[in-house]
Every structure is written in C-alpha cells, then in structure tokens.
C-alpha cells in the first residue's frame, strides 16, 4: 500500500483569496529572480472527467510567459559559473520561439549580445518578440526543419566564437528542472494525493529533470508522456542518430510536421533520451494536432486559462489519462506557455478581428455609437 493512500485530493483548507494583498514579502534584484514558483490551478468538471482531479501548472506565470525562462536561466547561469561567458559576449541558440525569447531576456538583463536562429514556419509574433528584446533573428528555410536551424546556429557559433546554448544536450537544462520545477510540485502537493504527472517534451528538460525529482520522492506517481500523433518519434522505438557532441545527425524517420509548436522537433533530443533511459515513463498518450488546438480553446472558454497549443496538448493528455485512471486519481499537467504566442497560427484561425453577426446585433440593440 502507498504511504500516500490515505491522503485526499483536496488542498489544505484555506480560502483561495486569503493571501491577496500580502505581496511576496520580498523585492527582486532583477527580472531573472522572478523565474519559477508557478501555480498549480484546479480544472473544473467542464473539462476534468468526473471523479478525478486535474491541476494545471501554469508556466506562463514566468516573466516572459513560458517554461523556457527556466531553461535560459539554467544555461546562462551555468555558463557564467564555468567561466564560459564574459561581459559583451554573444549568445546564440536555435529555437521554435519560446527558448529564443527567454534567452533574449537573459541576454538583455546580463548585457550579452543575442543571436537566434529559427525555421520559417514558426509564428511571426515570436520573431517580433525576440527582436523587441534586442536579439538578432536569423530565419532558416522550412525544408531544413529544426535540424537546419540548429546546424545554422552551430555554424555561426563556430565561425564567430559565440557561446552556443545547446539546449537539447546541455545537462544544466534538466538539472534546473530537477532543482526547481520538480521541487515546486512536490512542495505544492505535500500532504496531498498525486497520482500522475503529465507532459510532453520539447528539449526533454522538464520531463527528465522534474520527472526524476518527483519519482525520487514519490515513486508511486506515474509519469504520462505525450507526443504529437503526427510525429511519433518516441512511440516508433527508433533511436535518433547522433554526432559526437550528442546533437542529431538529421531528421528522425517518423517525424512529420505538426501544429504543437515547441514540442517534438524532428529528432529525439539527447536530454529526452536520457530521461527515458534513466527515469522512464509509465503511460503514453498520442495527441492529434486538432485535439490540442480544441483543448487550448476549451481551457480559455471554460477555465479562463490562456495557454498555447502545447498547453492544450498537455491538458488533452491529462484528460485522456484521467478517463482510464482509477476513480479518485489526481493528475498535474504542465502548461508550457501563453496563448499570445500563437496569434498567427491555426489556434486563432477561427477568431476574427471584426464583429460577427451576433456582435453586430448587440451593437444595434441601442441607437448610439454604431460602426
């Protein structure tokens, strides 16, 4: 019997509004100190299957609105400790957007120059955000996929002597999640029932690091890994071929383009592979792209939770897992970023900037100030 068998799914008795107005009891020396300590929020039965409890860990509470703020802190702080960065240096990384935005934040705060490579299919607003933060953004051809963007970043780093973040191989990534994300979940659910930890993988840092931390302290918690149905890289059982530095030699044969930006590049990252080997996962959920989009929209309209397509994917996986989990099960799902990163993507394709017929009728129901 689990030592947590007698614990309940309910949070400790306290008003959810009791700490309003208290502040944080401290001030911050710079923006990077605000990274982490994101909240876990309960999902209502409009989405959560009856008899189960789902919480969403909302990573868009980070200062630049995504889980990748943690990764940027991890890599830059680690490089500084090792003497790999000095004032005025240039940092370069390839990204689907959120990592680049987070790295641009760290570079702006620290005074480093920042160059980002990104494949052309990713959303326009991500390019603009990085440039707004002072980064130079180099767009690579769609045909090259993610591996092309990373090859370009490596090429530029080698030519110019720039610091390459190597988010997919850099072990500081997973270690930061072990020390922060995983510990936050353990602390937030201390004295409470927790049965499943649900997430997908981009670099694999959250999966490998937080998953390891949770499994060490609460081994009965099952890790549920999600993956795009259109890109079943892990599900295929085929390994990614690697260069000596751990980077992928090319695209994985099971990869096909999918709309879940930030998840599952066209290779299995080395960090994710190590996480699978070292910690593993207990459950697996393939996620159709449209289902992820639909769930993101449902979270906004029924919960007031504004997350991107990857957040919708995580919640879809949590709901599917909850459907087959024993009654009384408690799940926590990682919601990686904000919906504002997706205004030019299929997530907002059905959302018009102009008034629809219902809105026009409301406008015309009173006589004044009509367009």
Phi, psi and omega in degrees: 000138179293145177290351179256010187298329183272000183279154183260166179278349186275147176289160176306145185295115178189147177291134178293349181256000190297332184263006175298137178087355182276341185070191181259357178073017179197166171241168189239140182285330178199170188296329184292338178290346181271358181289135176097187183055046179278151187276154170256123188240133182289140178263135183283171182289355173294338176239317185285129177303143183300139178085001176236165178230129178239133171247148175248125174273111192269094183285351176285359171283352173294157189300325176255022163070027173204163177299337183290348172301325178295314181300316181297316176300316182303309187287315182291315180296321179294318179296322178295318179298326182273000180075021181273350178231140175225161183309135178089353179293163177253132177253135179229144175204155173262149189203160166266357174142301187294320177297317180298319178297316180294318178295321177299322177298311181299317181295319178298317182291324184270343181090020175270154170281152186225129175234132182236135171253142183208134179292147191296337183291342187284157195300143182299321183298332178293319177300313184295320179298317180295317178294325177299326179278001176100002181279154169266129185246119180256118183270132179251156185297145179304322183299333181282348180055198181295323182298327177294319177297320180288325177296322178294317179298317179296318179299315180292321179297316182293321182291321189256356182072028181276158177278119179264124186294323179054056185300332184277346180239344187287115185291344175299332179302299181296324182297322179295318178293326176298318184277338184243288186305310181297317181292324178299316180295316178299317180291318181293330181256014178299130182078005180241159175286138173211125187244329185221139173245119192242130180193167171256200177218139171250283170276334186097359183296316179294314179301309184289317185280303180293322178301317178297315181299316181293316181296325179297316184272327183225076186297342179283344178291130180267135176268125178251117183259130176256153180208143178303134179298331180280349182224069185278065185291307178295317182298333183291335184080000180268126181283155172278132175284140189235151169281174182299332181274003179094348179287159182287142177282340181179188182290145176286140183295339181271357185283136167225150180303143181216160186274000185273079184299136181096344177256150166043081171293187184276031176199163174270115181300148181300322179297317178297318180298318178296322178297320178296318181288319187276316184250322179076182175220154186259331182224156182221134179230117172283140188238113175296141183303315181294327178295323177295318178296314181299320181291322176300317178294322179293322177298320179293316189276339182246339183243344188073020180260118187256094183233165183276191183295323179293324175296320175297323179296315179298317181290323175301315179298320180295318179294316179297321178294319181296326181300326181255357178284155178300150177302140182092356182294148178240131183234147170234131182243142178275122173252110199283330187203186182266152178292343181293345177284358193234019185299331182259015183252176178302342179301325183252013184299329182268001183259117182268150174277342182263160179292138174272183185297320180295318179293321177297321179296319177298316180301319184279356181285348171233155193283339192254162173054049176261142174283000000 
